[in-house]
mmCIF file of C-alpha atoms and ligand atoms in Angstrom:
data_model
loop_
_atom_site.group_PDB
_atom_site.id
_atom_site.type_symbol
_atom_site.label_atom_id
_atom_site.label_comp_id
_atom_site.label_asym_id
_atom_site.label_seq_id
_atom_site.Cartn_x
_atom_site.Cartn_y
_atom_site.Cartn_z
ATOM 1 C CA UNK A 1 16.104 95.899 -24.165
ATOM 2 C CA UNK A 2 14.249 97.157 -21.074
ATOM 3 C CA UNK A 3 11.272 95.102 -21.990
ATOM 4 C CA UNK A 4 13.532 91.957 -22.416
ATOM 5 C CA UNK A 5 15.181 92.473 -19.050
ATOM 6 C CA UNK A 6 11.880 92.892 -17.216
ATOM 7 C CA UNK A 7 10.661 89.642 -18.813
ATOM 8 C CA UNK A 8 13.845 87.863 -17.597
ATOM 9 C CA UNK A 9 13.198 89.105 -14.093
ATOM 10 C CA UNK A 10 9.599 87.802 -14.138
ATOM 11 C CA UNK A 11 10.764 84.331 -15.179
ATOM 12 C CA UNK A 12 13.421 84.477 -12.433
ATOM 13 C CA UNK A 13 10.793 85.436 -9.852
ATOM 14 C CA UNK A 14 8.508 82.591 -10.997
ATOM 15 C CA UNK A 15 11.224 79.968 -10.403
ATOM 16 C CA UNK A 16 12.434 81.345 -7.135
ATOM 17 C CA UNK A 17 8.903 82.187 -5.714
ATOM 18 C CA UNK A 18 7.418 78.701 -5.590
ATOM 19 C CA UNK A 19 8.596 77.725 -2.103
ATOM 20 C CA UNK A 20 5.287 76.102 -1.293
ATOM 21 C CA UNK A 21 5.128 74.101 -4.534
ATOM 22 C CA UNK A 22 8.706 72.910 -3.923
ATOM 23 C CA UNK A 23 7.721 71.755 -0.416
ATOM 24 C CA UNK A 24 4.716 69.840 -1.796
ATOM 25 C CA UNK A 25 6.839 68.336 -4.534
ATOM 26 C CA UNK A 26 9.414 67.111 -2.022
ATOM 27 C CA UNK A 27 6.712 65.646 0.218
ATOM 28 C CA UNK A 28 5.262 63.730 -2.706
ATOM 29 C CA UNK A 29 8.699 62.709 -3.896
ATOM 30 C CA UNK A 30 9.461 61.326 -0.418
ATOM 31 C CA UNK A 31 6.187 59.335 -0.388
ATOM 32 C CA UNK A 32 6.758 58.056 -3.866
ATOM 33 C CA UNK A 33 10.317 56.983 -3.218
ATOM 34 C CA UNK A 34 9.163 55.176 -0.063
ATOM 35 C CA UNK A 35 6.475 53.281 -2.017
ATOM 36 C CA UNK A 36 8.913 52.400 -4.856
ATOM 37 C CA UNK A 37 11.363 50.994 -2.282
ATOM 38 C CA UNK A 38 8.702 48.860 -0.632
ATOM 39 C CA UNK A 39 7.594 47.452 -3.977
ATOM 40 C CA UNK A 40 11.200 46.743 -5.093
ATOM 41 C CA UNK A 41 11.971 45.052 -1.779
ATOM 42 C CA UNK A 42 8.803 42.918 -1.913
ATOM 43 C CA UNK A 43 9.626 41.759 -5.513
ATOM 44 C CA UNK A 44 13.241 41.049 -4.739
ATOM 45 C CA UNK A 45 12.394 39.219 -1.480
ATOM 46 C CA UNK A 46 9.585 37.200 -3.133
ATOM 47 C CA UNK A 47 11.729 36.113 -6.114
ATOM 48 C CA UNK A 48 15.191 35.585 -4.491
ATOM 49 C CA UNK A 49 14.832 34.800 -0.762
ATOM 50 C CA UNK A 50 14.527 31.136 0.172
ATOM 51 C CA UNK A 51 13.091 30.841 3.711
ATOM 52 C CA UNK A 52 13.608 27.985 6.223
ATOM 53 C CA UNK A 53 10.707 25.455 6.282
ATOM 54 C CA UNK A 54 8.305 25.606 9.207
ATOM 55 C CA UNK A 55 9.896 22.603 10.962
ATOM 56 C CA UNK A 56 12.938 20.372 10.519
ATOM 57 C CA UNK A 57 16.584 21.248 10.295
ATOM 58 C CA UNK A 58 17.663 24.304 8.250
ATOM 59 C CA UNK A 59 20.938 26.107 7.665
ATOM 60 C CA UNK A 60 20.582 29.842 7.903
ATOM 61 C CA UNK A 61 24.021 31.355 7.270
ATOM 62 C CA UNK A 62 22.663 34.849 7.812
ATOM 63 C CA UNK A 63 22.137 34.245 11.523
ATOM 64 C CA UNK A 64 25.097 33.657 13.727
ATOM 65 C CA UNK A 65 24.008 32.079 17.128
ATOM 66 C CA UNK A 66 24.905 28.982 19.094
ATOM 67 C CA UNK A 67 22.079 26.884 17.536
ATOM 68 C CA UNK A 68 23.440 27.679 14.145
ATOM 69 C CA UNK A 69 26.877 26.483 15.312
ATOM 70 C CA UNK A 70 25.331 23.197 16.440
ATOM 71 C CA UNK A 71 23.737 22.761 13.099
ATOM 72 C CA UNK A 72 27.123 23.321 11.427
ATOM 73 C CA UNK A 73 28.772 20.847 13.743
ATOM 74 C CA UNK A 74 25.936 18.448 13.004
ATOM 75 C CA UNK A 75 26.416 19.091 9.266
ATOM 76 C CA UNK A 76 30.142 18.270 9.578
ATOM 77 C CA UNK A 77 29.366 14.827 10.823
ATOM 78 C CA UNK A 78 27.018 14.094 7.963
ATOM 79 C CA UNK A 79 27.931 12.873 4.567
ATOM 80 C CA UNK A 80 27.453 14.821 1.385
ATOM 81 C CA UNK A 81 24.147 13.356 0.306
ATOM 82 C CA UNK A 82 22.567 13.951 3.769
ATOM 83 C CA UNK A 83 23.830 17.495 3.782
ATOM 84 C CA UNK A 84 22.215 18.239 0.421
ATOM 85 C CA UNK A 85 18.851 17.437 1.903
ATOM 86 C CA UNK A 86 19.046 20.147 4.551
ATOM 87 C CA UNK A 87 17.477 23.319 3.210
ATOM 88 C CA UNK A 88 19.565 26.445 3.192
ATOM 89 C CA UNK A 89 18.093 29.890 3.748
ATOM 90 C CA UNK A 90 19.398 32.786 1.713
ATOM 91 C CA UNK A 91 20.917 34.595 -0.007
ATOM 92 C CA UNK A 92 21.880 37.037 2.817
ATOM 93 C CA UNK A 93 22.263 40.159 0.673
ATOM 94 C CA UNK A 94 18.412 40.317 0.417
ATOM 95 C CA UNK A 95 18.223 41.177 4.021
ATOM 96 C CA UNK A 96 20.475 44.269 3.602
ATOM 97 C CA UNK A 97 18.492 45.640 0.566
ATOM 98 C CA UNK A 98 15.771 47.340 2.609
ATOM 99 C CA UNK A 99 17.962 49.284 5.066
ATOM 100 C CA UNK A 100 20.401 50.229 2.257
ATOM 101 C CA UNK A 101 17.615 51.574 -0.037
ATOM 102 C CA UNK A 102 16.062 53.443 2.877
ATOM 103 C CA UNK A 103 19.377 55.108 3.750
ATOM 104 C CA UNK A 104 19.786 56.174 0.063
ATOM 105 C CA UNK A 105 16.287 57.649 0.129
ATOM 106 C CA UNK A 106 17.077 59.583 3.303
ATOM 107 C CA UNK A 107 20.220 60.949 1.647
ATOM 108 C CA UNK A 108 18.246 62.030 -1.531
ATOM 109 C CA UNK A 109 15.553 63.757 0.620
ATOM 110 C CA UNK A 110 18.077 65.515 2.800
ATOM 111 C CA UNK A 111 20.054 66.692 -0.270
ATOM 112 C CA UNK A 112 16.911 68.085 -1.972
ATOM 113 C CA UNK A 113 15.269 69.532 1.107
ATOM 114 C CA UNK A 114 18.334 71.398 2.490
ATOM 115 C CA UNK A 115 18.156 74.311 -0.055
ATOM 116 C CA UNK A 116 14.394 74.736 0.553
ATOM 117 C CA UNK A 117 14.957 74.703 4.330
ATOM 118 C CA UNK A 118 17.737 77.301 4.085
ATOM 119 C CA UNK A 119 15.722 79.610 1.833
ATOM 120 C CA UNK A 120 12.681 79.423 4.104
ATOM 121 C CA UNK A 121 14.845 80.002 7.237
ATOM 122 C CA UNK A 122 16.459 83.122 5.685
ATOM 123 C CA UNK A 123 12.998 84.564 4.903
ATOM 124 C CA UNK A 124 11.794 83.891 8.498
ATOM 125 C CA UNK A 125 14.994 85.642 9.777
ATOM 126 C CA UNK A 126 14.010 88.598 7.642
ATOM 127 C CA UNK A 127 17.380 88.757 5.874
ATOM 128 C CA UNK A 128 17.997 90.890 2.750
ATOM 129 C CA UNK A 129 17.133 88.612 -0.232
ATOM 130 C CA UNK A 130 20.226 87.288 -1.890
ATOM 131 C CA UNK A 131 19.428 88.715 -5.335
ATOM 132 C CA UNK A 132 19.422 92.220 -3.867
ATOM 133 C CA UNK A 133 22.615 94.156 -3.312
ATOM 134 C CA UNK A 134 21.618 96.689 -0.669
ATOM 135 C CA UNK A 135 24.822 98.676 -1.008
ATOM 136 C CA UNK A 136 24.310 99.323 -4.744
ATOM 137 C CA UNK A 137 20.612 100.089 -4.100
ATOM 138 C CA UNK A 138 21.726 102.698 -1.577
ATOM 139 C CA UNK A 139 24.294 104.067 -4.095
ATOM 140 C CA UNK A 140 21.692 104.335 -6.894
ATOM 141 C CA UNK A 141 19.252 106.228 -4.564
ATOM 142 C CA UNK A 142 21.977 108.659 -3.459
ATOM 143 C CA UNK A 143 23.120 109.241 -7.012
ATOM 144 C CA UNK A 144 19.770 110.895 -7.804
ATOM 145 C CA UNK A 145 20.364 114.640 -8.235
ATOM 146 C CA UNK A 146 17.618 115.749 -5.906
ATOM 147 C CA UNK A 147 18.188 113.216 -3.079
ATOM 148 C CA UNK A 148 20.232 114.697 -0.261
ATOM 149 C CA UNK A 149 20.413 111.650 2.029
ATOM 150 C CA UNK A 150 19.175 108.142 2.437
ATOM 151 C CA UNK A 151 18.884 106.386 5.767
ATOM 152 C CA UNK A 152 16.963 103.540 7.446
ATOM 153 C CA UNK A 153 16.959 101.650 4.203
ATOM 154 C CA UNK A 154 15.540 98.147 4.919
ATOM 155 C CA UNK A 155 14.778 95.300 2.552
ATOM 156 C CA UNK A 156 13.265 91.960 3.498
ATOM 157 C CA UNK A 157 10.872 89.446 1.907
ATOM 158 C CA UNK A 158 7.555 87.903 2.792
ATOM 159 C CA UNK A 159 7.690 85.040 0.233
ATOM 160 C CA UNK A 160 9.801 84.125 -2.751
ATOM 161 C CA UNK A 161 8.866 87.127 -4.913
ATOM 162 C CA UNK A 162 7.237 89.478 -2.460
ATOM 163 C CA UNK A 163 10.029 91.829 -1.325
ATOM 164 C CA UNK A 164 9.426 94.806 0.887
ATOM 165 C CA UNK A 165 11.538 97.955 1.062
ATOM 166 C CA UNK A 166 11.386 100.935 3.359
ATOM 167 C CA UNK A 167 13.578 104.007 3.476
ATOM 168 C CA UNK A 168 13.855 107.612 4.678
ATOM 169 C CA UNK A 169 14.721 109.862 1.720
ATOM 170 C CA UNK A 170 15.752 113.446 2.398
ATOM 171 C CA UNK A 171 15.105 116.135 -0.251
ATOM 172 C CA UNK A 172 15.238 119.967 -0.268
ATOM 173 C CA UNK A 173 11.479 120.528 -0.335
ATOM 174 C CA UNK A 174 8.199 118.729 -1.234
ATOM 175 C CA UNK A 175 8.388 119.855 -4.879
ATOM 176 C CA UNK A 176 11.810 118.330 -5.468
ATOM 177 C CA UNK A 177 10.665 115.154 -3.795
ATOM 178 C CA UNK A 178 7.582 114.845 -6.067
ATOM 179 C CA UNK A 179 9.890 115.249 -9.030
ATOM 180 C CA UNK A 180 12.152 112.436 -7.908
ATOM 181 C CA UNK A 181 9.543 110.158 -6.388
ATOM 182 C CA UNK A 182 8.915 108.278 -9.676
ATOM 183 C CA UNK A 183 12.652 107.706 -10.187
ATOM 184 C CA UNK A 184 12.887 106.378 -6.633
ATOM 185 C CA UNK A 185 10.010 104.029 -7.273
ATOM 186 C CA UNK A 186 11.614 102.874 -10.551
ATOM 187 C CA UNK A 187 14.987 102.152 -8.801
ATOM 188 C CA UNK A 188 13.123 99.928 -6.264
ATOM 189 C CA UNK A 189 11.045 98.281 -9.082
ATOM 190 C CA UNK A 190 14.216 97.506 -11.141
ATOM 191 C CA UNK A 191 15.619 95.644 -8.097
ATOM 192 C CA UNK A 192 12.469 93.581 -7.878
ATOM 193 C CA UNK A 193 11.043 95.466 -4.856
ATOM 194 C CA UNK A 194 7.516 96.436 -5.657
ATOM 195 C CA UNK A 195 6.117 97.098 -2.150
ATOM 196 C CA UNK A 196 7.811 100.194 -0.897
ATOM 197 C CA UNK A 197 7.158 102.550 2.005
ATOM 198 C CA UNK A 198 9.180 105.733 1.725
ATOM 199 C CA UNK A 199 9.349 108.516 4.270
ATOM 200 C CA UNK A 200 10.210 111.808 2.657
ATOM 201 C CA UNK A 201 12.080 114.259 4.764
ATOM 202 C CA UNK A 202 12.929 117.877 4.058
ATOM 203 C CA UNK A 203 15.842 119.772 5.393
ATOM 204 C CA UNK A 204 14.750 122.222 8.119
ATOM 205 C CA UNK A 205 18.192 123.775 8.347
ATOM 206 C CA UNK A 206 20.110 124.856 5.297
ATOM 207 C CA UNK A 207 21.836 121.853 3.799
ATOM 208 C CA UNK A 208 25.218 123.559 3.485
ATOM 209 C CA UNK A 209 25.800 123.938 7.204
ATOM 210 C CA UNK A 210 27.614 120.658 7.243
ATOM 211 C CA UNK A 211 27.726 116.890 6.755
ATOM 212 C CA UNK A 212 26.150 116.027 10.170
ATOM 213 C CA UNK A 213 23.130 118.219 9.556
ATOM 214 C CA UNK A 214 22.474 116.494 6.188
ATOM 215 C CA UNK A 215 22.966 112.910 7.339
ATOM 216 C CA UNK A 216 20.848 112.840 10.422
ATOM 217 C CA UNK A 217 17.215 111.922 10.423
ATOM 218 C CA UNK A 218 14.797 114.900 10.353
ATOM 219 C CA UNK A 219 12.021 112.924 12.114
ATOM 220 C CA UNK A 220 13.824 111.058 14.932
ATOM 221 C CA UNK A 221 12.065 109.526 17.824
ATOM 222 C CA UNK A 222 13.049 111.092 21.136
ATOM 223 C CA UNK A 223 16.853 111.216 21.653
ATOM 224 C CA UNK A 224 16.755 108.509 24.403
ATOM 225 C CA UNK A 225 15.169 106.105 21.901
ATOM 226 C CA UNK A 226 18.304 105.945 19.720
ATOM 227 C CA UNK A 227 19.478 102.640 21.167
ATOM 228 C CA UNK A 228 16.020 101.057 20.559
ATOM 229 C CA UNK A 229 15.967 101.883 16.827
ATOM 230 C CA UNK A 230 17.420 99.283 14.472
ATOM 231 C CA UNK A 231 19.623 101.789 12.681
ATOM 232 C CA UNK A 232 20.303 103.913 15.787
ATOM 233 C CA UNK A 233 22.519 106.955 15.785
ATOM 234 C CA UNK A 234 25.631 104.948 16.449
ATOM 235 C CA UNK A 235 25.546 103.481 12.895
ATOM 236 C CA UNK A 236 26.960 105.501 10.102
ATOM 237 C CA UNK A 237 24.156 107.104 8.146
ATOM 238 C CA UNK A 238 24.628 107.709 4.439
ATOM 239 C CA UNK A 239 24.704 111.206 3.033
ATOM 240 C CA UNK A 240 25.946 112.729 -0.117
HETATM 241 ZN ZN1 LIG B 301 7.107 97.126 -9.653
HETATM 242 ZN ZN1 LIG B 302 14.800 109.667 8.696
HETATM 243 ZN ZN1 LIG B 303 17.082 100.540 10.544
#
């Protein structure tokens, strides 16, 4: 079962990790759609559109200006046989085909590009990838018997499948940490995080002196730096 689930995850990573290929595909799709529209327009225009002759009277119902009005008035004075000799330009719908198809193409491209744009923007903003539940990851790490506290847990991604994780993990002593290090790595691996940087910390004071002593970082920067750290001391740290 575990083999099966890891295979599923790899397939999932392959489909979500091809941001560049999706970008290239959309670029080519846009070019191809543009070319198809030009060809279709040319064929339709060539086979359906009847233009006015170079000289002589002509009725173009697609254009509304005062000259056209004069031609209509002139046409009203003529009899039916004379009127039939005046060439008529049209049909008018051919003129609307190009802008209509181009607007449809713009809609298709916007609709297909938006998810890619959103995904890329979220990576650039260094958000936690959507397939990772950072709360449950935190819970799993804290559930390990030997782990006393977890803080400064950060997860972000470089590309579709390259997810980075960092954490401070507090244990009783180096021996306990080495025992649990493989399990910690496995928890990150199961979440799809394969590049991890973990700072082990060991309780200097006895862990049963109280909650505060367990939860705070053993290797803080200077105290006046608290506000400049992303997790700071104001935020609630997680301890067992
Ligand atoms: Zn791994
Ligand atoms: Zn720490
Ligand atoms: Zn932080």
